[in-house]
Amino acid sequence: MILRSLLFVPADSEKKLEKSKSSPADALILDLEDSVAAPNRPKARKLAADYMRNANGKGPALFVRINPIDTEDCQADLDAIVETAPAGLVVPKPDSPGVLVELDSMIAAREAAHGLPRGGIKLLPVATETPAAVLNLMHYTNPPPRLCALTWGAEDLAAALGAAANRDEAGEFLFTYKVVRSFCLIAAKAAGVAAIETLHANFRDEDGLRRAARAASREGFTGMLAIHPGQVETINAAFTPSAEDVEHAQKVVAAFAGGAGVASLDGKMLDQPHLKQAEHILALAKQIAAR
């Protein structure tokens, strides 16, 4: 599953759900949590379930952000959504991977009740929204069931820490949140799953979004959350290998032809990490082209 761009869509808005059908996003996240007021959640569940039942299997992968596991809303979310077999569930505020183990059992019971294969619905936790969650990132080295990616968030964490802000005057994340971001990236790689960059909240700041997405791509993130439809194409571009990237990767692979352990290209020495990165770029470009 390619996850360059994941666009949040408030599931209580028929207008936004309809508009999302033409989105170039790799995945849509139909939101039942923060963007939906509590009184509107029953309506949002019905609209989200109907949306997925009517999907034709083409277009973006469909995820649903459920409510935290310790709420009654979570049970109602699962009752409404699991039978529609979404690609995955986005899990807010998990204090540890143990929350995903518990969710696995809850989902499996509903999969069985609806004749669905166990494990088809994946889990994508927002793995840094509480202080305990940050300290437990190391435990994703033993990946819980259904884990397909890790992402991070700064808003709920800032509230939990009692912080007045999570960014400086220039709009850059403060030191604490940069550390959390890095640990999320490392935890995802240790777990062997995709690392998804958090959203760029100022949807009118295209230059800032482009910088953030490109920086995330360079550092090893494989995709990014989007809060507005207008952000998707910029994010997709940042996480898609350019023609120049592909050409260079092809030259690197060619330089290792014959099984050499080291090689040279344009006067620079190359070793196995360079080959591995080049092979990754070519594989990603091939996957994207196949879509």
Protein backbone atom coordinates (compact mmCIF):
# COMPACT_ATOMS: atom_id res chain seq x y z
CA MET A 1 0.00 0.00 0.00
CA ILE A 2 1.50 3.34 -1.07
CA LEU A 3 0.85 6.03 1.54
CA ARG A 4 2.39 9.29 0.34
CA SER A 5 -0.61 11.49 1.17
CA LEU A 6 -3.36 10.78 3.72
CA LEU A 7 -6.16 13.34 3.66
CA PHE A 8 -8.43 13.88 6.66
CA VAL A 9 -12.12 14.24 5.77
CA PRO A 10 -14.69 15.11 8.47
CA ALA A 11 -17.13 12.23 8.21
CA ASP A 12 -20.14 14.33 9.22
CA SER A 13 -19.86 16.55 6.13
CA GLU A 14 -21.66 15.17 3.08
CA LYS A 15 -20.19 17.97 0.97
CA LYS A 16 -16.58 17.19 1.94
CA LEU A 17 -17.11 13.44 1.57
CA GLU A 18 -18.46 13.95 -1.93
CA LYS A 19 -15.58 16.26 -2.87
CA SER A 20 -13.04 13.73 -1.58
CA LYS A 21 -14.09 11.20 -4.24
CA SER A 22 -11.98 13.05 -6.79
CA SER A 23 -8.97 13.52 -4.53
CA PRO A 24 -5.54 12.39 -5.80
CA ALA A 25 -4.64 11.37 -2.22
CA ASP A 26 -3.27 7.87 -1.71
CA ALA A 27 -5.58 7.48 1.29
CA LEU A 28 -8.56 9.22 2.82
CA ILE A 29 -9.01 9.28 6.58
CA LEU A 30 -12.73 9.58 7.30
CA ASP A 31 -12.63 11.28 10.67
CA LEU A 32 -14.96 10.37 13.53
CA GLU A 33 -12.84 12.00 16.21
CA ASP A 34 -11.46 15.54 16.57
CA SER A 35 -13.13 17.18 13.57
CA VAL A 36 -16.59 15.88 14.53
CA ALA A 37 -18.56 17.32 17.44
CA ALA A 38 -19.85 14.63 19.81
CA PRO A 39 -23.55 15.14 18.94
CA ASN A 40 -22.73 14.62 15.24
CA ARG A 41 -20.88 11.32 15.64
CA PRO A 42 -23.88 9.03 15.01
CA LYS A 43 -24.48 10.86 11.72
CA ALA A 44 -20.75 10.69 10.90
CA ARG A 45 -20.65 6.92 11.49
CA LYS A 46 -23.57 6.37 9.15
CA LEU A 47 -22.14 8.61 6.43
CA ALA A 48 -18.70 6.99 6.71
CA ALA A 49 -20.16 3.48 6.55
CA ASP A 50 -22.34 4.37 3.56
CA TYR A 51 -19.36 5.99 1.82
CA MET A 52 -17.31 2.81 2.13
CA ARG A 53 -20.15 0.51 1.10
CA ASN A 54 -20.58 2.57 -2.06
CA ALA A 55 -16.87 2.71 -2.89
CA ASN A 56 -16.02 0.86 -6.09
CA GLY A 57 -12.63 -0.35 -4.96
CA LYS A 58 -10.82 2.25 -7.02
CA GLY A 59 -9.26 5.48 -5.88
CA PRO A 60 -7.73 6.22 -2.48
CA ALA A 61 -7.42 3.61 0.25
CA LEU A 62 -10.07 4.25 2.90
CA PHE A 63 -9.09 4.65 6.55
CA VAL A 64 -11.28 5.77 9.46
CA ARG A 65 -10.04 7.65 12.50
CA ILE A 66 -11.92 6.19 15.42
CA ASN A 67 -12.25 7.64 18.91
CA PRO A 68 -9.88 6.64 21.74
CA ILE A 69 -10.22 3.08 22.97
CA ASP A 70 -11.29 4.05 26.49
CA THR A 71 -14.46 5.82 25.24
CA GLU A 72 -17.96 4.57 24.48
CA ASP A 73 -17.61 6.27 21.10
CA CYS A 74 -14.87 3.79 20.18
CA GLN A 75 -17.19 0.82 20.63
CA ALA A 76 -19.86 2.53 18.54
CA ASP A 77 -17.28 3.39 15.87
CA LEU A 78 -16.16 -0.22 15.59
CA ASP A 79 -19.75 -1.50 15.48
CA ALA A 80 -20.51 0.80 12.56
CA ILE A 81 -17.26 0.60 10.62
CA VAL A 82 -15.65 -2.85 10.85
CA GLU A 83 -18.33 -4.57 8.74
CA THR A 84 -17.48 -2.23 5.83
CA ALA A 85 -13.88 -3.56 5.83
CA PRO A 86 -11.88 -0.33 5.59
CA ALA A 87 -8.21 -0.56 4.67
CA GLY A 88 -7.35 0.57 8.15
CA LEU A 89 -8.20 2.47 11.30
CA VAL A 90 -6.29 5.50 12.56
CA VAL A 91 -5.91 5.13 16.32
CA PRO A 92 -5.74 8.34 18.39
CA LYS A 93 -3.99 8.75 21.73
CA PRO A 94 -2.70 5.19 22.31
CA ASP A 95 -0.48 5.20 25.41
CA SER A 96 1.43 2.14 24.18
CA PRO A 97 1.40 -0.64 21.57
CA GLY A 98 -0.68 -2.59 24.07
CA VAL A 99 -3.67 -0.51 23.01
CA LEU A 100 -3.34 -1.96 19.50
CA VAL A 101 -3.20 -5.49 20.92
CA GLU A 102 -6.49 -4.80 22.70
CA LEU A 103 -7.98 -3.27 19.54
CA ASP A 104 -6.93 -6.33 17.55
CA SER A 105 -9.17 -8.52 19.70
CA MET A 106 -12.06 -6.07 19.50
CA ILE A 107 -11.80 -5.86 15.71
CA ALA A 108 -11.32 -9.62 15.28
CA ALA A 109 -14.57 -10.39 17.10
CA ARG A 110 -16.44 -8.12 14.71
CA GLU A 111 -14.60 -9.47 11.66
CA ALA A 112 -15.69 -12.97 12.63
CA ALA A 113 -19.27 -11.84 13.16
CA HIS A 114 -19.38 -10.38 9.65
CA GLY A 115 -17.51 -13.20 7.92
CA LEU A 116 -14.42 -11.12 7.25
CA PRO A 117 -10.88 -12.54 7.32
CA ARG A 118 -8.98 -11.73 10.48
CA GLY A 119 -6.31 -9.08 10.13
CA GLY A 120 -7.51 -7.45 6.93
CA ILE A 121 -8.12 -4.13 8.67
CA LYS A 122 -4.78 -2.48 9.50
CA LEU A 123 -3.94 -0.03 12.30
CA LEU A 124 -2.16 3.31 12.04
CA PRO A 125 -1.61 4.84 15.48
CA VAL A 126 -0.94 8.50 16.15
CA ALA A 127 1.79 7.30 18.45
CA THR A 128 2.89 10.45 20.32
CA GLU A 129 -0.19 12.24 21.60
CA THR A 130 0.41 11.56 25.31
CA PRO A 131 3.60 11.67 27.40
CA ALA A 132 3.29 7.94 28.11
CA ALA A 133 2.97 7.24 24.38
CA VAL A 134 6.26 9.03 23.69
CA LEU A 135 8.09 7.03 26.35
CA ASN A 136 6.62 3.80 24.96
CA LEU A 137 7.71 4.35 21.35
CA MET A 138 10.61 1.95 21.95
CA HIS A 139 8.15 -0.92 22.41
CA TYR A 140 7.09 -0.80 18.75
CA THR A 141 10.26 -2.78 18.05
CA ASN A 142 7.96 -5.71 18.83
CA PRO A 143 5.20 -4.68 16.39
CA PRO A 144 1.62 -5.22 17.57
CA PRO A 145 -0.89 -6.98 15.29
CA ARG A 146 -2.17 -5.12 12.22
CA LEU A 147 0.40 -2.31 12.44
CA CYS A 148 0.93 -0.75 8.98
CA ALA A 149 2.52 2.62 9.83
CA LEU A 150 3.27 5.10 12.59
CA THR A 151 2.51 8.79 12.58
CA TRP A 152 2.84 11.49 15.19
CA GLY A 153 1.03 14.57 16.40
CA ALA A 154 1.99 17.64 18.37
CA GLU A 155 -1.31 19.29 19.29
CA ASP A 156 -2.61 16.85 21.89
CA LEU A 157 0.88 16.32 23.26
CA ALA A 158 1.34 20.07 23.76
CA ALA A 159 -1.96 20.18 25.66
CA ALA A 160 -0.92 17.21 27.80
CA LEU A 161 2.40 18.89 28.60
CA GLY A 162 0.73 22.19 29.48
CA ALA A 163 2.70 23.95 26.74
CA ALA A 164 1.65 27.36 25.49
CA ALA A 165 2.86 26.48 21.97
CA ASN A 166 4.58 23.75 20.02
CA ARG A 167 6.15 25.99 17.34
CA ASP A 168 8.41 29.02 17.49
CA GLU A 169 7.85 32.45 15.95
CA ALA A 170 9.10 31.21 12.57
CA GLY A 171 6.63 28.34 12.55
CA GLU A 172 9.23 25.63 13.26
CA PHE A 173 8.57 22.94 15.84
CA LEU A 174 10.15 23.58 19.22
CA PHE A 175 12.92 21.24 20.42
CA THR A 176 10.67 18.87 22.38
CA TYR A 177 8.50 18.16 19.34
CA LYS A 178 11.50 17.75 17.02
CA VAL A 179 12.77 15.05 19.39
CA VAL A 180 9.37 13.33 19.44
CA ARG A 181 9.19 13.47 15.63
CA SER A 182 12.61 11.86 15.32
CA PHE A 183 11.77 9.10 17.77
CA CYS A 184 8.55 8.34 15.86
CA LEU A 185 10.54 8.00 12.63
CA ILE A 186 13.06 5.69 14.31
CA ALA A 187 10.32 3.62 15.96
CA ALA A 188 8.58 3.11 12.62
CA LYS A 189 11.78 1.95 10.96
CA ALA A 190 12.54 -0.36 13.89
CA ALA A 191 9.04 -1.85 13.52
CA GLY A 192 9.49 -2.26 9.77
CA VAL A 193 6.53 -0.06 8.84
CA ALA A 194 5.95 3.25 7.05
CA ALA A 195 6.68 6.52 8.86
CA ILE A 196 4.08 9.23 8.19
CA GLU A 197 4.89 12.90 8.82
CA THR A 198 2.36 14.94 10.78
CA LEU A 199 0.17 17.56 9.13
CA HIS A 200 1.09 21.13 8.21
CA ALA A 201 -1.73 23.00 9.89
CA ASN A 202 -1.51 26.25 7.91
CA PHE A 203 -3.15 25.03 4.71
CA ARG A 204 -2.60 28.40 2.99
CA ASP A 205 1.18 28.16 3.47
CA GLU A 206 2.12 26.19 0.35
CA ASP A 207 5.81 27.10 0.52
CA GLY A 208 6.01 25.96 4.14
CA LEU A 209 4.21 22.74 3.28
CA ARG A 210 6.58 22.07 0.39
CA ARG A 211 9.62 22.61 2.64
CA ALA A 212 8.19 20.40 5.38
CA ALA A 213 7.26 17.59 2.98
CA ARG A 214 10.61 17.64 1.20
CA ALA A 215 12.48 17.64 4.50
CA ALA A 216 10.40 14.70 5.73
CA SER A 217 11.10 12.77 2.55
CA ARG A 218 14.84 13.37 2.83
CA GLU A 219 14.86 12.17 6.42
CA GLY A 220 13.09 8.88 5.70
CA PHE A 221 9.38 9.55 6.16
CA THR A 222 7.38 7.91 3.39
CA GLY A 223 4.27 10.07 3.47
CA MET A 224 2.48 12.93 5.19
CA LEU A 225 -0.93 13.76 6.64
CA ALA A 226 -3.01 16.40 4.88
CA ILE A 227 -5.61 18.61 6.52
CA HIS A 228 -6.90 20.25 3.30
CA PRO A 229 -7.49 18.91 -0.23
CA GLY A 230 -5.24 21.60 -1.66
CA GLN A 231 -2.23 20.10 0.13
CA VAL A 232 -2.37 16.68 -1.51
CA GLU A 233 -0.61 17.33 -4.81
CA THR A 234 2.28 19.13 -3.09
CA ILE A 235 2.70 16.20 -0.70
CA ASN A 236 2.51 13.61 -3.48
CA ALA A 237 5.20 15.45 -5.43
CA ALA A 238 7.53 15.57 -2.43
CA PHE A 239 7.30 11.81 -1.85
CA THR A 240 7.51 10.78 -5.52
CA PRO A 241 10.99 10.16 -6.94
CA SER A 242 11.78 12.71 -9.64
CA ALA A 243 13.01 11.74 -13.09
CA GLU A 244 16.47 12.84 -11.99
CA ASP A 245 16.23 10.67 -8.85
CA VAL A 246 15.27 7.65 -10.95
CA GLU A 247 18.02 8.25 -13.49
CA HIS A 248 20.65 8.55 -10.75
CA ALA A 249 19.35 5.41 -9.02
CA GLN A 250 19.59 3.48 -12.28
CA LYS A 251 23.22 4.58 -12.65
CA VAL A 252 23.99 3.49 -9.08
CA VAL A 253 22.47 0.05 -9.64
CA ALA A 254 24.36 -0.29 -12.93
CA ALA A 255 27.60 0.61 -11.16
CA PHE A 256 27.17 -2.44 -8.92
CA ALA A 257 26.50 -4.81 -11.83
CA GLY A 258 28.37 -8.06 -11.42
CA GLY A 259 28.01 -8.16 -7.65
CA ALA A 260 30.70 -5.66 -6.67
CA GLY A 261 30.79 -4.73 -2.99
CA VAL A 262 31.83 -1.16 -3.72
CA ALA A 263 31.68 0.97 -6.85
CA SER A 264 32.33 4.48 -8.09
CA LEU A 265 30.13 6.93 -9.94
CA ASP A 266 31.08 10.41 -11.16
CA GLY A 267 34.21 10.33 -9.01
CA LYS A 268 32.41 9.33 -5.80
CA MET A 269 32.76 6.05 -3.93
CA LEU A 270 29.60 4.03 -3.38
CA ASP A 271 28.93 1.17 -0.99
CA GLN A 272 26.02 -1.07 -0.11
CA PRO A 273 23.85 1.59 1.63
CA HIS A 274 23.93 3.60 -1.62
CA LEU A 275 22.81 0.54 -3.57
CA LYS A 276 20.04 -0.20 -1.10
CA GLN A 277 18.73 3.37 -1.34
CA ALA A 278 18.86 3.30 -5.15
CA GLU A 279 16.93 0.03 -5.26
CA HIS A 280 14.32 1.53 -2.92
CA ILE A 281 13.87 4.56 -5.18
CA LEU A 282 13.42 2.38 -8.27
CA ALA A 283 10.95 0.08 -6.52
CA LEU A 284 8.90 3.04 -5.27
CA ALA A 285 8.86 4.69 -8.69
CA LYS A 286 7.71 1.40 -10.23
CA GLN A 287 4.89 1.03 -7.66
CA ILE A 288 3.67 4.57 -8.26
CA ALA A 289 3.80 4.17 -12.03
CA ALA A 290 1.82 0.93 -11.79
CA ARG A 291 -1.05 2.78 -10.16
